[in-house]
Tab-separated table of C-alpha atoms in Angstrom:
chain	number	residue	atom	x	y	z
A	1	GLY	CA	-0.044	-15.942	-1.881
A	2	GLU	CA	1.827	-13.455	0.225
A	3	SER	CA	5.541	-13.304	-0.486
A	4	VAL	CA	6.512	-10.726	2.108
A	5	GLY	CA	5.966	-11.253	5.803
A	6	LEU	CA	6.877	-9.534	9.027
A	7	HIS	CA	8.599	-11.099	12.018
A	8	LEU	CA	6.492	-9.378	14.696
A	9	PRO	CA	3.017	-7.905	14.515
A	10	THR	CA	3.702	-5.320	17.270
A	11	LEU	CA	6.723	-3.404	18.530
A	12	SER	CA	6.950	-0.980	21.452
A	13	VAL	CA	9.911	1.341	21.953
A	14	GLN	CA	10.743	4.171	24.294
A	15	GLU	CA	10.765	7.653	22.864
A	16	GLY	CA	14.295	8.511	21.827
A	17	ASP	CA	15.382	4.907	21.325
A	18	ASN	CA	16.087	3.383	17.940
A	19	SER	CA	13.481	1.108	16.343
A	20	ILE	CA	14.157	-1.853	14.102
A	21	ILE	CA	11.322	-3.366	12.081
A	22	ASN	CA	12.048	-6.587	10.227
A	23	CYS	CA	10.621	-8.217	7.156
A	24	ALA	CA	11.270	-11.493	5.357
A	25	TYR	CA	10.642	-12.034	1.686
A	26	SER	CA	10.586	-15.133	-0.453
A	27	ASN	CA	10.717	-13.835	-4.017
A	28	SER	CA	14.159	-12.918	-5.333
A	29	ALA	CA	12.854	-11.400	-8.566
A	30	SER	CA	11.877	-8.000	-7.165
A	31	ASP	CA	13.621	-4.867	-8.430
A	32	TYR	CA	12.886	-2.851	-5.324
A	33	PHE	CA	11.967	-3.378	-1.694
A	34	ILE	CA	9.944	-0.623	-0.127
A	35	TRP	CA	8.736	0.585	3.261
A	36	TYR	CA	5.430	2.333	3.858
A	37	LYS	CA	4.010	3.955	6.980
A	38	GLN	CA	0.297	4.036	7.766
A	39	GLU	CA	-1.009	6.267	10.531
A	40	SER	CA	-4.387	5.536	12.072
A	41	GLY	CA	-7.232	6.496	9.770
A	42	LYS	CA	-4.960	7.410	6.871
A	43	GLY	CA	-3.680	5.844	3.714
A	44	PRO	CA	-0.166	4.373	3.523
A	45	GLN	CA	2.688	6.766	2.892
A	46	PHE	CA	5.953	5.946	1.132
A	47	ILE	CA	9.033	6.140	3.365
A	48	ILE	CA	12.001	4.738	1.487
A	49	ASP	CA	12.941	2.090	-1.041
A	50	ILE	CA	16.068	0.125	-1.823
A	51	ARG	CA	17.089	-1.334	-5.133
A	52	SER	CA	17.708	-5.058	-5.069
A	53	ASN	CA	21.412	-4.642	-5.931
A	54	MET	CA	22.067	-2.489	-2.858
A	55	ASP	CA	22.689	-3.467	0.779
A	56	LYS	CA	21.898	-0.231	2.559
A	57	ARG	CA	20.171	3.039	1.966
A	58	GLN	CA	19.754	5.963	4.315
A	59	GLY	CA	17.102	8.608	4.476
A	60	GLN	CA	16.156	11.191	7.029
A	61	ARG	CA	16.298	9.322	10.369
A	62	VAL	CA	15.659	6.022	8.586
A	63	THR	CA	17.946	3.334	7.234
A	64	VAL	CA	16.902	0.311	5.233
A	65	LEU	CA	19.091	-2.770	5.134
A	66	LEU	CA	18.739	-5.571	2.617
A	67	ASN	CA	20.291	-8.986	3.157
A	68	LYS	CA	19.739	-10.998	0.024
A	69	THR	CA	21.508	-14.067	1.390
A	70	VAL	CA	18.809	-14.650	3.998
A	71	LYS	CA	16.097	-12.688	2.177
A	72	HIS	CA	15.677	-10.205	4.988
A	73	LEU	CA	14.788	-6.519	4.965
A	74	SER	CA	14.831	-4.148	7.909
A	75	LEU	CA	13.849	-0.564	8.623
A	76	GLN	CA	15.762	1.274	11.314
A	77	ILE	CA	14.310	4.477	12.752
A	78	ALA	CA	16.725	6.617	14.743
A	79	ALA	CA	15.610	8.534	17.837
A	80	THR	CA	12.019	7.325	17.603
A	81	GLN	CA	9.424	10.036	18.152
A	82	PRO	CA	5.717	9.866	19.089
A	83	GLY	CA	4.877	10.772	15.501
A	84	ASP	CA	6.511	7.530	14.389
A	85	SER	CA	3.696	5.502	15.973
A	86	ALA	CA	2.030	3.786	13.036
A	87	VAL	CA	1.790	0.517	11.146
A	88	TYR	CA	4.801	-0.149	8.950
A	89	PHE	CA	4.522	-2.273	5.826
A	90	CYS	CA	7.276	-3.736	3.754
A	91	ALA	CA	6.517	-4.215	0.092
A	92	GLU	CA	8.189	-5.403	-3.057
A	93	ASN	CA	7.479	-4.818	-6.700
A	94	LEU	CA	6.834	-8.218	-8.170
A	95	SER	CA	6.254	-9.043	-11.777
A	96	SER	CA	2.652	-10.120	-12.318
A	97	GLY	CA	1.793	-10.918	-15.895
A	98	SER	CA	3.011	-8.061	-18.051
A	99	ALA	CA	3.455	-5.519	-15.285
A	100	ARG	CA	5.158	-5.074	-11.946
A	101	GLN	CA	2.936	-4.696	-8.893
A	102	LEU	CA	3.515	-3.593	-5.358
A	103	THR	CA	2.899	-6.544	-3.027
A	104	PHE	CA	2.522	-5.655	0.644
A	105	GLY	CA	3.220	-7.574	3.823
A	106	SER	CA	0.793	-7.652	6.746
A	107	GLY	CA	2.371	-4.833	8.776
A	108	THR	CA	3.999	-4.154	12.158
A	109	GLN	CA	2.328	-1.833	14.643
A	110	LEU	CA	4.971	0.435	16.173
A	111	THR	CA	4.042	2.091	19.463
A	112	VAL	CA	6.273	4.787	20.910
A	113	LEU	CA	6.138	4.922	24.694
A	114	PRO	CA	6.657	8.236	26.531
B	1	ASN	CA	-2.518	20.130	-4.017
B	2	ALA	CA	-5.081	17.520	-2.937
B	3	GLY	CA	-3.173	14.418	-4.108
B	4	VAL	CA	-5.540	11.433	-4.241
B	5	THR	CA	-9.147	12.042	-3.270
B	6	GLN	CA	-11.617	9.243	-2.576
B	7	THR	CA	-15.350	9.436	-2.037
B	8	PRO	CA	-17.226	8.481	0.007
B	9	LYS	CA	-15.247	8.065	3.245
B	10	PHE	CA	-17.806	5.729	4.793
B	11	GLN	CA	-20.583	3.583	3.349
B	12	VAL	CA	-22.962	0.930	4.603
B	13	LEU	CA	-24.618	-1.316	2.028
B	14	LYS	CA	-27.111	-4.118	2.222
B	15	THR	CA	-26.189	-7.425	0.616
B	16	GLY	CA	-26.973	-7.281	-3.092
B	17	GLN	CA	-26.829	-3.510	-3.403
B	18	SER	CA	-24.468	-1.844	-5.830
B	19	MET	CA	-22.253	1.182	-5.489
B	20	THR	CA	-19.330	2.967	-7.077
B	21	LEU	CA	-16.288	4.250	-5.237
B	22	GLN	CA	-14.798	7.331	-6.835
B	23	CYS	CA	-11.129	8.275	-7.000
B	24	ALA	CA	-9.356	11.243	-8.533
B	25	GLN	CA	-5.700	12.317	-8.556
B	26	ASP	CA	-4.287	15.708	-9.472
B	27	MET	CA	-0.620	14.721	-9.893
B	28	ASN	CA	-0.834	13.844	-13.587
B	29	HIS	CA	0.084	10.242	-12.789
B	30	ASN	CA	-0.200	7.575	-15.428
B	31	SER	CA	-1.029	4.620	-13.194
B	32	MET	CA	-3.836	4.131	-10.702
B	33	TYR	CA	-4.763	1.296	-8.379
B	34	TRP	CA	-7.496	-0.015	-6.114
B	35	TYR	CA	-6.520	-1.966	-2.986
B	36	ARG	CA	-8.511	-3.454	-0.157
B	37	GLN	CA	-7.233	-3.730	3.400
B	38	ASP	CA	-8.650	-6.222	5.871
B	39	PRO	CA	-7.793	-6.412	9.606
B	40	GLY	CA	-4.356	-7.860	10.262
B	41	MET	CA	-3.541	-8.043	6.593
B	42	GLY	CA	-1.629	-5.946	4.173
B	43	LEU	CA	-3.107	-4.303	1.142
B	44	ARG	CA	-4.296	-6.538	-1.657
B	45	LEU	CA	-4.530	-5.265	-5.197
B	46	ILE	CA	-7.993	-5.482	-6.747
B	47	TYR	CA	-7.491	-3.798	-10.122
B	48	TYR	CA	-5.048	-1.407	-11.660
B	49	SER	CA	-4.779	0.881	-14.634
B	50	ALA	CA	-1.257	1.192	-15.978
B	51	SER	CA	-2.226	4.103	-18.198
B	52	GLU	CA	-5.306	5.905	-19.423
B	53	GLY	CA	-7.436	3.506	-21.459
B	54	THR	CA	-6.167	0.284	-19.870
B	55	THR	CA	-7.275	-1.748	-16.863
B	56	ASP	CA	-6.094	-5.102	-15.540
B	57	LYS	CA	-6.968	-7.515	-12.769
B	58	GLY	CA	-4.940	-7.665	-9.617
B	59	GLU	CA	-4.815	-10.303	-6.916
B	60	VAL	CA	-8.480	-10.187	-5.819
B	61	PRO	CA	-10.686	-8.911	-8.692
B	62	ASN	CA	-13.763	-11.104	-8.229
B	63	GLY	CA	-16.927	-9.132	-7.485
B	64	TYR	CA	-15.494	-5.823	-8.711
B	65	ASN	CA	-15.295	-3.804	-11.892
B	66	VAL	CA	-13.338	-0.661	-12.674
B	67	SER	CA	-13.412	2.223	-15.097
B	68	ARG	CA	-10.532	4.529	-15.956
B	69	LEU	CA	-12.721	7.463	-16.878
B	70	ASN	CA	-9.819	9.718	-17.869
B	71	LYS	CA	-6.252	10.261	-16.713
B	72	ARG	CA	-7.427	11.728	-13.400
B	73	GLU	CA	-10.243	9.380	-12.418
B	74	PHE	CA	-10.455	5.672	-11.644
B	75	SER	CA	-13.658	4.237	-10.203
B	76	LEU	CA	-14.381	0.912	-8.524
B	77	ARG	CA	-17.829	-0.660	-8.785
B	78	LEU	CA	-19.435	-3.352	-6.685
B	79	GLU	CA	-22.350	-4.713	-8.710
B	80	SER	CA	-23.851	-6.905	-5.983
B	81	ALA	CA	-22.236	-6.317	-2.610
B	82	ALA	CA	-21.487	-9.261	-0.320
B	83	PRO	CA	-20.475	-9.290	3.367
B	84	SER	CA	-17.045	-10.591	2.300
B	85	GLN	CA	-16.491	-7.223	0.632
B	86	THR	CA	-16.604	-5.427	3.970
B	87	SER	CA	-13.206	-3.758	4.042
B	88	VAL	CA	-11.309	-0.510	3.769
B	89	TYR	CA	-10.665	0.429	0.163
B	90	PHE	CA	-7.727	2.534	-0.925
B	91	CYS	CA	-7.121	4.188	-4.226
B	92	ALA	CA	-3.545	5.009	-5.185
B	93	SER	CA	-1.623	6.508	-8.063
B	94	SER	CA	1.959	6.534	-9.274
B	95	GLU	CA	3.930	8.097	-12.108
B	96	ARG	CA	4.375	4.746	-13.786
B	97	GLN	CA	3.214	1.194	-13.289
B	98	GLY	CA	4.957	-0.595	-10.437
B	99	ALA	CA	6.818	2.475	-9.161
B	100	SER	CA	8.018	2.205	-5.566
B	101	GLU	CA	6.327	5.424	-4.549
B	102	ALA	CA	2.582	5.324	-4.775
B	103	PHE	CA	0.336	8.004	-3.338
B	104	PHE	CA	-2.716	6.785	-1.451
B	105	GLY	CA	-6.074	8.321	-0.717
B	106	GLN	CA	-7.592	8.425	2.754
B	107	GLY	CA	-9.624	5.283	2.209
B	108	THR	CA	-13.297	4.287	2.094
B	109	ARG	CA	-14.603	2.173	4.936
B	110	LEU	CA	-17.296	-0.077	3.482
B	111	THR	CA	-19.569	-2.288	5.532
B	112	VAL	CA	-21.901	-4.768	3.850
B	113	VAL	CA	-24.670	-6.085	6.083
């Protein structure tokens, strides 16, 4: 079954505003939590990951927050741009048999309004 | 640097037909994966190859077979296509098994009628 899920299937933000995309997870055994971006007609693209022993990690215009107490992960995008319009997936690397696998949530469609 | 290349990009099959989806990566990655993506759902792992010479089942392997032909190439075969296999298929690769950063191909949109 799916162990990562997203709070909202769609999110619309005004260009220039900050975006926050949320994700809940149920499995505490993951080493990493990861965010991917998928533009229309393309394959997913890695954005950022966070190790399970960290609370926050920043990248270029993105910040990922991990709250292990409530098993919640979020992706914050600063100054959202039209090019940020895409589906965003959270993922975790879960142990499956002898190997770790990336397990993806169902995605949030982010639309940036002009 | 092409990254991960999948062929074909689109395919329509009749129920019962067979086909092979091809995937090649030029990043010298050890691990390769096949996922399927259905509307409103995330990606589900079909099969993976942790390293050259090994393959293992993922979450949804039924109806599929794979071959890790060499370090670069990982193919996915549908022996007898069914309408339930209508989906978008993505090949991916990573430096090592389970790495956070995987590189995905552009996808193959398969319709089984």
